[in-house]
Amino acid sequence: MPRLYRPEEIAETLGCSAWWVKDRARRRLIPHTRVGRAYRFTAGHLAEIIRIHEEPAPQSVQRTPPRTHQPAPTTTSSPTGRVPQVPMPSAQRLQARPPRRSQYGSAA
């Protein structure tokens, strides 16, 4: 019969909290066994948890050459020397939604 580990023991091995282990088991995101109402884990479960959360090796990153700053052209299109303003689209005003419950209302 394989040895069953408690969530606290798995958490100590993984370097996380027991709450995290139980929460992931409850949401069925990590393999586990239920004994009554308790979560238990085998060595195979632990190996699978590690495999699931393993990050792949980083790929070799190709660096792009640094961009050189090119100044904007200094042409003027109006006789005053100003650049014409581009009209901005009208912004829509945000409105708050009504509260779901009255904060200080009577208890129902």
PDB file of N, CA and C in Angstrom:
ATOM      1  N   MET A   1       0.852  -1.184   0.000  1.00  0.00           N
ATOM      2  CA  MET A   1       0.000   0.000   0.000  1.00  0.00           C
ATOM      3  C   MET A   1       0.897   1.248   0.000  1.00  0.00           C
ATOM      4  N   PRO A   2       0.661   2.185  -0.935  1.00  0.00           N
ATOM      5  CA  PRO A   2       1.524   3.376  -1.010  1.00  0.00           C
ATOM      6  C   PRO A   2       1.292   4.302   0.184  1.00  0.00           C
ATOM      7  N   ARG A   3       2.337   5.020   0.545  1.00  0.00           N
ATOM      8  CA  ARG A   3       2.231   5.982   1.642  1.00  0.00           C
ATOM      9  C   ARG A   3       1.419   7.182   1.178  1.00  0.00           C
ATOM     10  N   LEU A   4       0.529   7.645   2.039  1.00  0.00           N
ATOM     11  CA  LEU A   4      -0.289   8.816   1.736  1.00  0.00           C
ATOM     12  C   LEU A   4       0.230  10.005   2.524  1.00  0.00           C
ATOM     13  N   TYR A   5       0.418  11.116   1.834  1.00  0.00           N
ATOM     14  CA  TYR A   5       0.940  12.333   2.454  1.00  0.00           C
ATOM     15  C   TYR A   5      -0.209  13.315   2.709  1.00  0.00           C
ATOM     16  N   ARG A   6      -0.098  14.057   3.790  1.00  0.00           N
ATOM     17  CA  ARG A   6      -1.079  15.100   4.124  1.00  0.00           C
ATOM     18  C   ARG A   6      -0.769  16.365   3.329  1.00  0.00           C
ATOM     19  N   PRO A   7      -1.735  17.265   3.152  1.00  0.00           N
ATOM     20  CA  PRO A   7      -1.485  18.510   2.426  1.00  0.00           C
ATOM     21  C   PRO A   7      -0.348  19.333   3.023  1.00  0.00           C
ATOM     22  N   GLU A   8      -0.192  19.296   4.343  1.00  0.00           N
ATOM     23  CA  GLU A   8       0.876  20.045   4.993  1.00  0.00           C
ATOM     24  C   GLU A   8       2.250  19.539   4.556  1.00  0.00           C
ATOM     25  N   GLU A   9       2.376  18.202   4.402  1.00  0.00           N
ATOM     26  CA  GLU A   9       3.648  17.619   3.977  1.00  0.00           C
ATOM     27  C   GLU A   9       3.944  17.959   2.512  1.00  0.00           C
ATOM     28  N   ILE A  10       2.928  17.930   1.682  1.00  0.00           N
ATOM     29  CA  ILE A  10       3.097  18.292   0.268  1.00  0.00           C
ATOM     30  C   ILE A  10       3.476  19.768   0.153  1.00  0.00           C
ATOM     31  N   ALA A  11       2.810  20.605   0.953  1.00  0.00           N
ATOM     32  CA  ALA A  11       3.098  22.040   0.922  1.00  0.00           C
ATOM     33  C   ALA A  11       4.533  22.317   1.338  1.00  0.00           C
ATOM     34  N   GLU A  12       5.007  21.616   2.343  1.00  0.00           N
ATOM     35  CA  GLU A  12       6.387  21.803   2.793  1.00  0.00           C
ATOM     36  C   GLU A  12       7.371  21.407   1.694  1.00  0.00           C
ATOM     37  N   THR A  13       7.075  20.324   0.991  1.00  0.00           N
ATOM     38  CA  THR A  13       7.942  19.872  -0.098  1.00  0.00           C
ATOM     39  C   THR A  13       7.946  20.856  -1.254  1.00  0.00           C
ATOM     40  N   LEU A  14       6.754  21.398  -1.589  1.00  0.00           N
ATOM     41  CA  LEU A  14       6.639  22.321  -2.713  1.00  0.00           C
ATOM     42  C   LEU A  14       7.035  23.749  -2.360  1.00  0.00           C
ATOM     43  N   GLY A  15       7.095  24.056  -1.078  1.00  0.00           N
ATOM     44  CA  GLY A  15       7.434  25.414  -0.657  1.00  0.00           C
ATOM     45  C   GLY A  15       6.258  26.368  -0.792  1.00  0.00           C
ATOM     46  N   CYS A  16       5.064  25.865  -0.541  1.00  0.00           N
ATOM     47  CA  CYS A  16       3.867  26.714  -0.606  1.00  0.00           C
ATOM     48  C   CYS A  16       3.047  26.457   0.654  1.00  0.00           C
ATOM     49  N   SER A  17       1.855  27.025   0.710  1.00  0.00           N
ATOM     50  CA  SER A  17       1.018  26.853   1.906  1.00  0.00           C
ATOM     51  C   SER A  17       0.118  25.633   1.757  1.00  0.00           C
ATOM     52  N   ALA A  18      -0.283  25.075   2.885  1.00  0.00           N
ATOM     53  CA  ALA A  18      -1.223  23.956   2.881  1.00  0.00           C
ATOM     54  C   ALA A  18      -2.563  24.405   2.315  1.00  0.00           C
ATOM     55  N   TRP A  19      -2.913  25.670   2.542  1.00  0.00           N
ATOM     56  CA  TRP A  19      -4.168  26.200   1.995  1.00  0.00           C
ATOM     57  C   TRP A  19      -4.142  26.118   0.474  1.00  0.00           C
ATOM     58  N   TRP A  20      -3.014  26.455  -0.146  1.00  0.00           N
ATOM     59  CA  TRP A  20      -2.895  26.412  -1.610  1.00  0.00           C
ATOM     60  C   TRP A  20      -3.102  24.992  -2.109  1.00  0.00           C
ATOM     61  N   VAL A  21      -2.478  24.030  -1.438  1.00  0.00           N
ATOM     62  CA  VAL A  21      -2.586  22.625  -1.848  1.00  0.00           C
ATOM     63  C   VAL A  21      -4.037  22.166  -1.734  1.00  0.00           C
ATOM     64  N   LYS A  22      -4.689  22.468  -0.607  1.00  0.00           N
ATOM     65  CA  LYS A  22      -6.085  22.044  -0.432  1.00  0.00           C
ATOM     66  C   LYS A  22      -7.015  22.748  -1.404  1.00  0.00           C
ATOM     67  N   ASP A  23      -6.759  24.027  -1.675  1.00  0.00           N
ATOM     68  CA  ASP A  23      -7.597  24.776  -2.594  1.00  0.00           C
ATOM     69  C   ASP A  23      -7.479  24.204  -4.005  1.00  0.00           C
ATOM     70  N   ARG A  24      -6.265  23.908  -4.456  1.00  0.00           N
ATOM     71  CA  ARG A  24      -6.072  23.338  -5.789  1.00  0.00           C
ATOM     72  C   ARG A  24      -6.692  21.944  -5.889  1.00  0.00           C
ATOM     73  N   ALA A  25      -6.600  21.160  -4.810  1.00  0.00           N
ATOM     74  CA  ALA A  25      -7.220  19.834  -4.822  1.00  0.00           C
ATOM     75  C   ALA A  25      -8.747  19.965  -4.856  1.00  0.00           C
ATOM     76  N   ARG A  26      -9.284  20.898  -4.091  1.00  0.00           N
ATOM     77  CA  ARG A  26     -10.738  21.103  -4.058  1.00  0.00           C
ATOM     78  C   ARG A  26     -11.253  21.497  -5.427  1.00  0.00           C
ATOM     79  N   ARG A  27     -10.478  22.344  -6.142  1.00  0.00           N
ATOM     80  CA  ARG A  27     -10.888  22.781  -7.478  1.00  0.00           C
ATOM     81  C   ARG A  27     -10.473  21.785  -8.563  1.00  0.00           C
ATOM     82  N   ARG A  28      -9.908  20.644  -8.152  1.00  0.00           N
ATOM     83  CA  ARG A  28      -9.496  19.560  -9.050  1.00  0.00           C
ATOM     84  C   ARG A  28      -8.444  20.003 -10.060  1.00  0.00           C
ATOM     85  N   LEU A  29      -7.532  20.858  -9.617  1.00  0.00           N
ATOM     86  CA  LEU A  29      -6.452  21.318 -10.486  1.00  0.00           C
ATOM     87  C   LEU A  29      -5.176  20.506 -10.298  1.00  0.00           C
ATOM     88  N   ILE A  30      -5.104  19.745  -9.204  1.00  0.00           N
ATOM     89  CA  ILE A  30      -3.964  18.871  -8.974  1.00  0.00           C
ATOM     90  C   ILE A  30      -4.506  17.485  -8.598  1.00  0.00           C
ATOM     91  N   PRO A  31      -3.759  16.424  -8.926  1.00  0.00           N
ATOM     92  CA  PRO A  31      -4.223  15.072  -8.588  1.00  0.00           C
ATOM     93  C   PRO A  31      -4.177  14.838  -7.084  1.00  0.00           C
ATOM     94  N   HIS A  32      -5.162  14.111  -6.595  1.00  0.00           N
ATOM     95  CA  HIS A  32      -5.243  13.809  -5.162  1.00  0.00           C
ATOM     96  C   HIS A  32      -6.163  12.620  -4.943  1.00  0.00           C
ATOM     97  N   THR A  33      -6.200  12.164  -3.716  1.00  0.00           N
ATOM     98  CA  THR A  33      -7.103  11.103  -3.294  1.00  0.00           C
ATOM     99  C   THR A  33      -7.879  11.605  -2.091  1.00  0.00           C
ATOM    100  N   ARG A  34      -9.154  11.281  -2.029  1.00  0.00           N
ATOM    101  CA  ARG A  34      -9.957  11.664  -0.864  1.00  0.00           C
ATOM    102  C   ARG A  34     -10.103  10.444   0.041  1.00  0.00           C
ATOM    103  N   VAL A  35      -9.751  10.618   1.284  1.00  0.00           N
ATOM    104  CA  VAL A  35      -9.960   9.592   2.300  1.00  0.00           C
ATOM    105  C   VAL A  35     -10.932  10.209   3.284  1.00  0.00           C
ATOM    106  N   GLY A  36     -12.191   9.806   3.186  1.00  0.00           N
ATOM    107  CA  GLY A  36     -13.223  10.477   3.965  1.00  0.00           C
ATOM    108  C   GLY A  36     -13.372  11.893   3.428  1.00  0.00           C
ATOM    109  N   ARG A  37     -13.184  12.876   4.291  1.00  0.00           N
ATOM    110  CA  ARG A  37     -13.257  14.277   3.870  1.00  0.00           C
ATOM    111  C   ARG A  37     -11.877  14.908   3.730  1.00  0.00           C
ATOM    112  N   ALA A  38     -10.830  14.099   3.892  1.00  0.00           N
ATOM    113  CA  ALA A  38      -9.467  14.622   3.871  1.00  0.00           C
ATOM    114  C   ALA A  38      -8.814  14.379   2.515  1.00  0.00           C
ATOM    115  N   TYR A  39      -7.951  15.314   2.125  1.00  0.00           N
ATOM    116  CA  TYR A  39      -7.170  15.177   0.908  1.00  0.00           C
ATOM    117  C   TYR A  39      -5.876  14.458   1.249  1.00  0.00           C
ATOM    118  N   ARG A  40      -5.526  13.460   0.461  1.00  0.00           N
ATOM    119  CA  ARG A  40      -4.269  12.748   0.639  1.00  0.00           C
ATOM    120  C   ARG A  40      -3.581  12.627  -0.714  1.00  0.00           C
ATOM    121  N   PHE A  41      -2.253  12.523  -0.672  1.00  0.00           N
ATOM    122  CA  PHE A  41      -1.448  12.518  -1.880  1.00  0.00           C
ATOM    123  C   PHE A  41      -0.436  11.395  -1.823  1.00  0.00           C
ATOM    124  N   THR A  42      -0.188  10.763  -2.965  1.00  0.00           N
ATOM    125  CA  THR A  42       0.846   9.742  -3.062  1.00  0.00           C
ATOM    126  C   THR A  42       2.102  10.385  -3.659  1.00  0.00           C
ATOM    127  N   ALA A  43       3.182   9.621  -3.690  1.00  0.00           N
ATOM    128  CA  ALA A  43       4.417  10.121  -4.307  1.00  0.00           C
ATOM    129  C   ALA A  43       4.193  10.370  -5.800  1.00  0.00           C
ATOM    130  N   GLY A  44       3.357   9.562  -6.423  1.00  0.00           N
ATOM    131  CA  GLY A  44       3.024   9.774  -7.833  1.00  0.00           C
ATOM    132  C   GLY A  44       2.251  11.063  -8.043  1.00  0.00           C
ATOM    133  N   HIS A  45       1.336  11.363  -7.112  1.00  0.00           N
ATOM    134  CA  HIS A  45       0.602  12.625  -7.177  1.00  0.00           C
ATOM    135  C   HIS A  45       1.565  13.802  -7.080  1.00  0.00           C
ATOM    136  N   LEU A  46       2.518  13.718  -6.154  1.00  0.00           N
ATOM    137  CA  LEU A  46       3.497  14.797  -5.986  1.00  0.00           C
ATOM    138  C   LEU A  46       4.310  14.994  -7.258  1.00  0.00           C
ATOM    139  N   ALA A  47       4.752  13.906  -7.869  1.00  0.00           N
ATOM    140  CA  ALA A  47       5.524  14.009  -9.113  1.00  0.00           C
ATOM    141  C   ALA A  47       4.682  14.643 -10.212  1.00  0.00           C
ATOM    142  N   GLU A  48       3.397  14.304 -10.283  1.00  0.00           N
ATOM    143  CA  GLU A  48       2.519  14.877 -11.298  1.00  0.00           C
ATOM    144  C   GLU A  48       2.265  16.364 -11.035  1.00  0.00           C
ATOM    145  N   ILE A  49       2.117  16.756  -9.779  1.00  0.00           N
ATOM    146  CA  ILE A  49       1.933  18.174  -9.431  1.00  0.00           C
ATOM    147  C   ILE A  49       3.159  18.968  -9.878  1.00  0.00           C
ATOM    148  N   ILE A  50       4.331  18.430  -9.627  1.00  0.00           N
ATOM    149  CA  ILE A  50       5.567  19.109 -10.026  1.00  0.00           C
ATOM    150  C   ILE A  50       5.623  19.209 -11.544  1.00  0.00           C
ATOM    151  N   ARG A  51       5.248  18.138 -12.246  1.00  0.00           N
ATOM    152  CA  ARG A  51       5.269  18.159 -13.709  1.00  0.00           C
ATOM    153  C   ARG A  51       4.285  19.176 -14.270  1.00  0.00           C
ATOM    154  N   ILE A  52       3.087  19.266 -13.667  1.00  0.00           N
ATOM    155  CA  ILE A  52       2.067  20.204 -14.139  1.00  0.00           C
ATOM    156  C   ILE A  52       2.550  21.645 -14.017  1.00  0.00           C
ATOM    157  N   HIS A  53       3.208  21.966 -12.911  1.00  0.00           N
ATOM    158  CA  HIS A  53       3.615  23.342 -12.649  1.00  0.00           C
ATOM    159  C   HIS A  53       5.042  23.653 -13.079  1.00  0.00           C
ATOM    160  N   GLU A  54       5.630  22.745 -13.811  1.00  0.00           N
ATOM    161  CA  GLU A  54       6.993  22.952 -14.288  1.00  0.00           C
ATOM    162  C   GLU A  54       6.990  23.993 -15.402  1.00  0.00           C
ATOM    163  N   GLU A  55       7.933  24.908 -15.356  1.00  0.00           N
ATOM    164  CA  GLU A  55       8.055  25.925 -16.386  1.00  0.00           C
ATOM    165  C   GLU A  55       9.062  25.454 -17.421  1.00  0.00           C
ATOM    166  N   PRO A  56       8.756  25.663 -18.712  1.00  0.00           N
ATOM    167  CA  PRO A  56       9.709  25.236 -19.739  1.00  0.00           C
ATOM    168  C   PRO A  56      10.976  26.077 -19.694  1.00  0.00           C
ATOM    169  N   ALA A  57      12.033  25.502 -20.224  1.00  0.00           N
ATOM    170  CA  ALA A  57      13.309  26.220 -20.265  1.00  0.00           C
ATOM    171  C   ALA A  57      13.153  27.444 -21.163  1.00  0.00           C
ATOM    172  N   PRO A  58      13.748  28.562 -20.790  1.00  0.00           N
ATOM    173  CA  PRO A  58      13.602  29.762 -21.611  1.00  0.00           C
ATOM    174  C   PRO A  58      14.261  29.574 -22.972  1.00  0.00           C
ATOM    175  N   GLN A  59      13.584  30.086 -23.996  1.00  0.00           N
ATOM    176  CA  GLN A  59      14.114  30.028 -25.354  1.00  0.00           C
ATOM    177  C   GLN A  59      15.214  31.077 -25.495  1.00  0.00           C
ATOM    178  N   SER A  60      16.103  30.864 -26.452  1.00  0.00           N
ATOM    179  CA  SER A  60      17.143  31.868 -26.675  1.00  0.00           C
ATOM    180  C   SER A  60      16.467  33.112 -27.246  1.00  0.00           C
ATOM    181  N   VAL A  61      16.714  34.224 -26.621  1.00  0.00           N
ATOM    182  CA  VAL A  61      16.088  35.480 -27.007  1.00  0.00           C
ATOM    183  C   VAL A  61      16.967  36.174 -28.027  1.00  0.00           C
ATOM    184  N   GLN A  62      16.370  36.544 -29.164  1.00  0.00           N
ATOM    185  CA  GLN A  62      17.119  37.292 -30.164  1.00  0.00           C
ATOM    186  C   GLN A  62      16.935  38.765 -29.864  1.00  0.00           C
ATOM    187  N   ARG A  63      18.019  39.436 -29.714  1.00  0.00           N
ATOM    188  CA  ARG A  63      17.949  40.860 -29.398  1.00  0.00           C
ATOM    189  C   ARG A  63      17.813  41.667 -30.672  1.00  0.00           C
ATOM    190  N   THR A  64      16.957  42.657 -30.614  1.00  0.00           N
ATOM    191  CA  THR A  64      16.813  43.563 -31.744  1.00  0.00           C
ATOM    192  C   THR A  64      17.783  44.712 -31.550  1.00  0.00           C
ATOM    193  N   PRO A  65      18.308  45.248 -32.629  1.00  0.00           N
ATOM    194  CA  PRO A  65      19.241  46.369 -32.466  1.00  0.00           C
ATOM    195  C   PRO A  65      18.507  47.568 -31.865  1.00  0.00           C
ATOM    196  N   PRO A  66      19.186  48.355 -31.065  1.00  0.00           N
ATOM    197  CA  PRO A  66      18.520  49.510 -30.442  1.00  0.00           C
ATOM    198  C   PRO A  66      18.067  50.497 -31.504  1.00  0.00           C
ATOM    199  N   ARG A  67      16.914  51.074 -31.267  1.00  0.00           N
ATOM    200  CA  ARG A  67      16.371  52.053 -32.205  1.00  0.00           C
ATOM    201  C   ARG A  67      17.070  53.392 -32.009  1.00  0.00           C
ATOM    202  N   THR A  68      17.291  54.041 -33.116  1.00  0.00           N
ATOM    203  CA  THR A  68      17.877  55.376 -33.037  1.00  0.00           C
ATOM    204  C   THR A  68      16.741  56.381 -33.122  1.00  0.00           C
ATOM    205  N   HIS A  69      16.847  57.408 -32.352  1.00  0.00           N
ATOM    206  CA  HIS A  69      15.815  58.448 -32.332  1.00  0.00           C
ATOM    207  C   HIS A  69      15.937  59.312 -33.567  1.00  0.00           C
ATOM    208  N   GLN A  70      14.841  59.409 -34.303  1.00  0.00           N
ATOM    209  CA  GLN A  70      14.828  60.267 -35.476  1.00  0.00           C
ATOM    210  C   GLN A  70      13.888  61.422 -35.187  1.00  0.00           C
ATOM    211  N   PRO A  71      14.379  62.649 -35.290  1.00  0.00           N
ATOM    212  CA  PRO A  71      13.513  63.788 -34.993  1.00  0.00           C
ATOM    213  C   PRO A  71      12.395  63.892 -36.026  1.00  0.00           C
ATOM    214  N   ALA A  72      11.251  64.392 -35.556  1.00  0.00           N
ATOM    215  CA  ALA A  72      10.103  64.569 -36.433  1.00  0.00           C
ATOM    216  C   ALA A  72      10.410  65.661 -37.446  1.00  0.00           C
ATOM    217  N   PRO A  73       9.845  65.562 -38.641  1.00  0.00           N
ATOM    218  CA  PRO A  73      10.091  66.621 -39.634  1.00  0.00           C
ATOM    219  C   PRO A  73       9.540  67.946 -39.141  1.00  0.00           C
ATOM    220  N   THR A  74      10.242  69.003 -39.457  1.00  0.00           N
ATOM    221  CA  THR A  74       9.868  70.334 -38.961  1.00  0.00           C
ATOM    222  C   THR A  74       9.219  71.163 -40.059  1.00  0.00           C
ATOM    223  N   THR A  75       8.180  70.612 -40.631  1.00  0.00           N
ATOM    224  CA  THR A  75       7.463  71.376 -41.657  1.00  0.00           C
ATOM    225  C   THR A  75       6.267  72.049 -41.016  1.00  0.00           C
ATOM    226  N   THR A  76       5.985  73.226 -41.443  1.00  0.00           N
ATOM    227  CA  THR A  76       4.815  73.936 -40.938  1.00  0.00           C
ATOM    228  C   THR A  76       3.784  73.999 -42.042  1.00  0.00           C
ATOM    229  N   SER A  77       2.540  73.779 -41.660  1.00  0.00           N
ATOM    230  CA  SER A  77       1.502  73.760 -42.677  1.00  0.00           C
ATOM    231  C   SER A  77       0.584  74.972 -42.591  1.00  0.00           C
ATOM    232  N   SER A  78       0.818  75.856 -41.644  1.00  0.00           N
ATOM    233  CA  SER A  78      -0.015  77.057 -41.552  1.00  0.00           C
ATOM    234  C   SER A  78       0.891  78.284 -41.535  1.00  0.00           C
ATOM    235  N   PRO A  79       0.366  79.422 -41.925  1.00  0.00           N
ATOM    236  CA  PRO A  79       1.206  80.625 -41.968  1.00  0.00           C
ATOM    237  C   PRO A  79       1.659  81.079 -40.592  1.00  0.00           C
ATOM    238  N   THR A  80       0.991  80.685 -39.501  1.00  0.00           N
ATOM    239  CA  THR A  80       1.391  81.131 -38.167  1.00  0.00           C
ATOM    240  C   THR A  80       2.521  80.289 -37.602  1.00  0.00           C
ATOM    241  N   GLY A  81       2.846  79.182 -38.260  1.00  0.00           N
ATOM    242  CA  GLY A  81       3.921  78.333 -37.760  1.00  0.00           C
ATOM    243  C   GLY A  81       3.431  77.265 -36.800  1.00  0.00           C
ATOM    244  N   ARG A  82       2.128  77.188 -36.540  1.00  0.00           N
ATOM    245  CA  ARG A  82       1.578  76.168 -35.642  1.00  0.00           C
ATOM    246  C   ARG A  82       1.218  74.912 -36.426  1.00  0.00           C
ATOM    247  N   VAL A  83       1.305  73.815 -35.747  1.00  0.00           N
ATOM    248  CA  VAL A  83       0.858  72.561 -36.334  1.00  0.00           C
ATOM    249  C   VAL A  83      -0.646  72.486 -36.115  1.00  0.00           C
ATOM    250  N   PRO A  84      -1.425  72.168 -37.136  1.00  0.00           N
ATOM    251  CA  PRO A  84      -2.881  72.140 -36.953  1.00  0.00           C
ATOM    252  C   PRO A  84      -3.286  71.049 -35.965  1.00  0.00           C
ATOM    253  N   GLN A  85      -4.289  71.330 -35.163  1.00  0.00           N
ATOM    254  CA  GLN A  85      -4.804  70.388 -34.174  1.00  0.00           C
ATOM    255  C   GLN A  85      -5.702  69.365 -34.849  1.00  0.00           C
ATOM    256  N   VAL A  86      -5.503  68.113 -34.507  1.00  0.00           N
ATOM    257  CA  VAL A  86      -6.347  67.046 -35.029  1.00  0.00           C
ATOM    258  C   VAL A  86      -7.510  66.889 -34.067  1.00  0.00           C
ATOM    259  N   PRO A  87      -8.754  66.905 -34.562  1.00  0.00           N
ATOM    260  CA  PRO A  87      -9.884  66.774 -33.642  1.00  0.00           C
ATOM    261  C   PRO A  87      -9.876  65.402 -32.977  1.00  0.00           C
ATOM    262  N   MET A  88     -10.028  65.391 -31.665  1.00  0.00           N
ATOM    263  CA  MET A  88     -10.062  64.159 -30.894  1.00  0.00           C
ATOM    264  C   MET A  88     -11.494  63.631 -30.882  1.00  0.00           C
ATOM    265  N   PRO A  89     -11.669  62.322 -30.905  1.00  0.00           N
ATOM    266  CA  PRO A  89     -13.027  61.788 -30.814  1.00  0.00           C
ATOM    267  C   PRO A  89     -13.618  62.126 -29.451  1.00  0.00           C
ATOM    268  N   SER A  90     -14.908  62.388 -29.431  1.00  0.00           N
ATOM    269  CA  SER A  90     -15.538  62.782 -28.177  1.00  0.00           C
ATOM    270  C   SER A  90     -15.500  61.613 -27.198  1.00  0.00           C
ATOM    271  N   ALA A  91     -15.070  61.912 -25.994  1.00  0.00           N
ATOM    272  CA  ALA A  91     -14.976  60.887 -24.960  1.00  0.00           C
ATOM    273  C   ALA A  91     -16.335  60.714 -24.310  1.00  0.00           C
ATOM    274  N   GLN A  92     -16.685  59.491 -24.039  1.00  0.00           N
ATOM    275  CA  GLN A  92     -17.960  59.208 -23.405  1.00  0.00           C
ATOM    276  C   GLN A  92     -17.775  59.280 -21.899  1.00  0.00           C
ATOM    277  N   ARG A  93     -18.661  59.976 -21.225  1.00  0.00           N
ATOM    278  CA  ARG A  93     -18.556  60.138 -19.781  1.00  0.00           C
ATOM    279  C   ARG A  93     -19.013  58.859 -19.088  1.00  0.00           C
ATOM    280  N   LEU A  94     -18.216  58.420 -18.124  1.00  0.00           N
ATOM    281  CA  LEU A  94     -18.550  57.215 -17.381  1.00  0.00           C
ATOM    282  C   LEU A  94     -19.568  57.529 -16.303  1.00  0.00           C
ATOM    283  N   GLN A  95     -20.466  56.602 -16.072  1.00  0.00           N
ATOM    284  CA  GLN A  95     -21.474  56.774 -15.027  1.00  0.00           C
ATOM    285  C   GLN A  95     -21.390  55.600 -14.072  1.00  0.00           C
ATOM    286  N   ALA A  96     -21.533  55.897 -12.791  1.00  0.00           N
ATOM    287  CA  ALA A  96     -21.514  54.849 -11.777  1.00  0.00           C
ATOM    288  C   ALA A  96     -22.837  54.105 -11.803  1.00  0.00           C
ATOM    289  N   ARG A  97     -22.763  52.806 -11.565  1.00  0.00           N
ATOM    290  CA  ARG A  97     -24.001  52.043 -11.519  1.00  0.00           C
ATOM    291  C   ARG A  97     -24.606  52.169 -10.125  1.00  0.00           C
ATOM    292  N   PRO A  98     -25.906  51.957  -9.981  1.00  0.00           N
ATOM    293  CA  PRO A  98     -26.523  52.038  -8.654  1.00  0.00           C
ATOM    294  C   PRO A  98     -26.038  50.878  -7.785  1.00  0.00           C
ATOM    295  N   PRO A  99     -25.935  51.073  -6.480  1.00  0.00           N
ATOM    296  CA  PRO A  99     -25.451  50.003  -5.602  1.00  0.00           C
ATOM    297  C   PRO A  99     -26.426  48.833  -5.581  1.00  0.00           C
ATOM    298  N   ARG A 100     -25.892  47.651  -5.334  1.00  0.00           N
ATOM    299  CA  ARG A 100     -26.743  46.457  -5.283  1.00  0.00           C
ATOM    300  C   ARG A 100     -27.610  46.444  -4.042  1.00  0.00           C
ATOM    301  N   ARG A 101     -27.028  46.868  -2.948  1.00  0.00           N
ATOM    302  CA  ARG A 101     -27.772  46.940  -1.690  1.00  0.00           C
ATOM    303  C   ARG A 101     -27.542  48.283  -1.057  1.00  0.00           C
ATOM    304  N   SER A 102     -28.481  48.689  -0.275  1.00  0.00           N
ATOM    305  CA  SER A 102     -28.311  49.950   0.449  1.00  0.00           C
ATOM    306  C   SER A 102     -27.347  49.704   1.597  1.00  0.00           C
ATOM    307  N   GLN A 103     -26.371  50.562   1.728  1.00  0.00           N
ATOM    308  CA  GLN A 103     -25.360  50.356   2.754  1.00  0.00           C
ATOM    309  C   GLN A 103     -25.914  50.569   4.156  1.00  0.00           C
ATOM    310  N   TYR A 104     -26.783  51.557   4.313  1.00  0.00           N
ATOM    311  CA  TYR A 104     -27.282  51.870   5.640  1.00  0.00           C
ATOM    312  C   TYR A 104     -28.791  51.653   5.743  1.00  0.00           C
ATOM    313  N   GLY A 105     -29.355  50.939   4.813  1.00  0.00           N
ATOM    314  CA  GLY A 105     -30.798  50.705   4.810  1.00  0.00           C
ATOM    315  C   GLY A 105     -31.205  49.745   5.906  1.00  0.00           C
ATOM    316  N   SER A 106     -32.483  49.522   6.016  1.00  0.00           N
ATOM    317  CA  SER A 106     -32.989  48.622   7.047  1.00  0.00           C
ATOM    318  C   SER A 106     -32.692  47.186   6.644  1.00  0.00           C
ATOM    319  N   ALA A 107     -32.486  46.336   7.631  1.00  0.00           N
ATOM    320  CA  ALA A 107     -32.204  44.917   7.377  1.00  0.00           C
ATOM    321  C   ALA A 107     -33.492  44.227   7.007  1.00  0.00           C
ATOM    322  N   ALA A 108     -33.458  43.460   5.959  1.00  0.00           N
ATOM    323  CA  ALA A 108     -34.677  42.776   5.514  1.00  0.00           C
ATOM    324  C   ALA A 108     -34.668  41.344   5.925  1.00  0.00           C
TER     325      ALA A 108
END
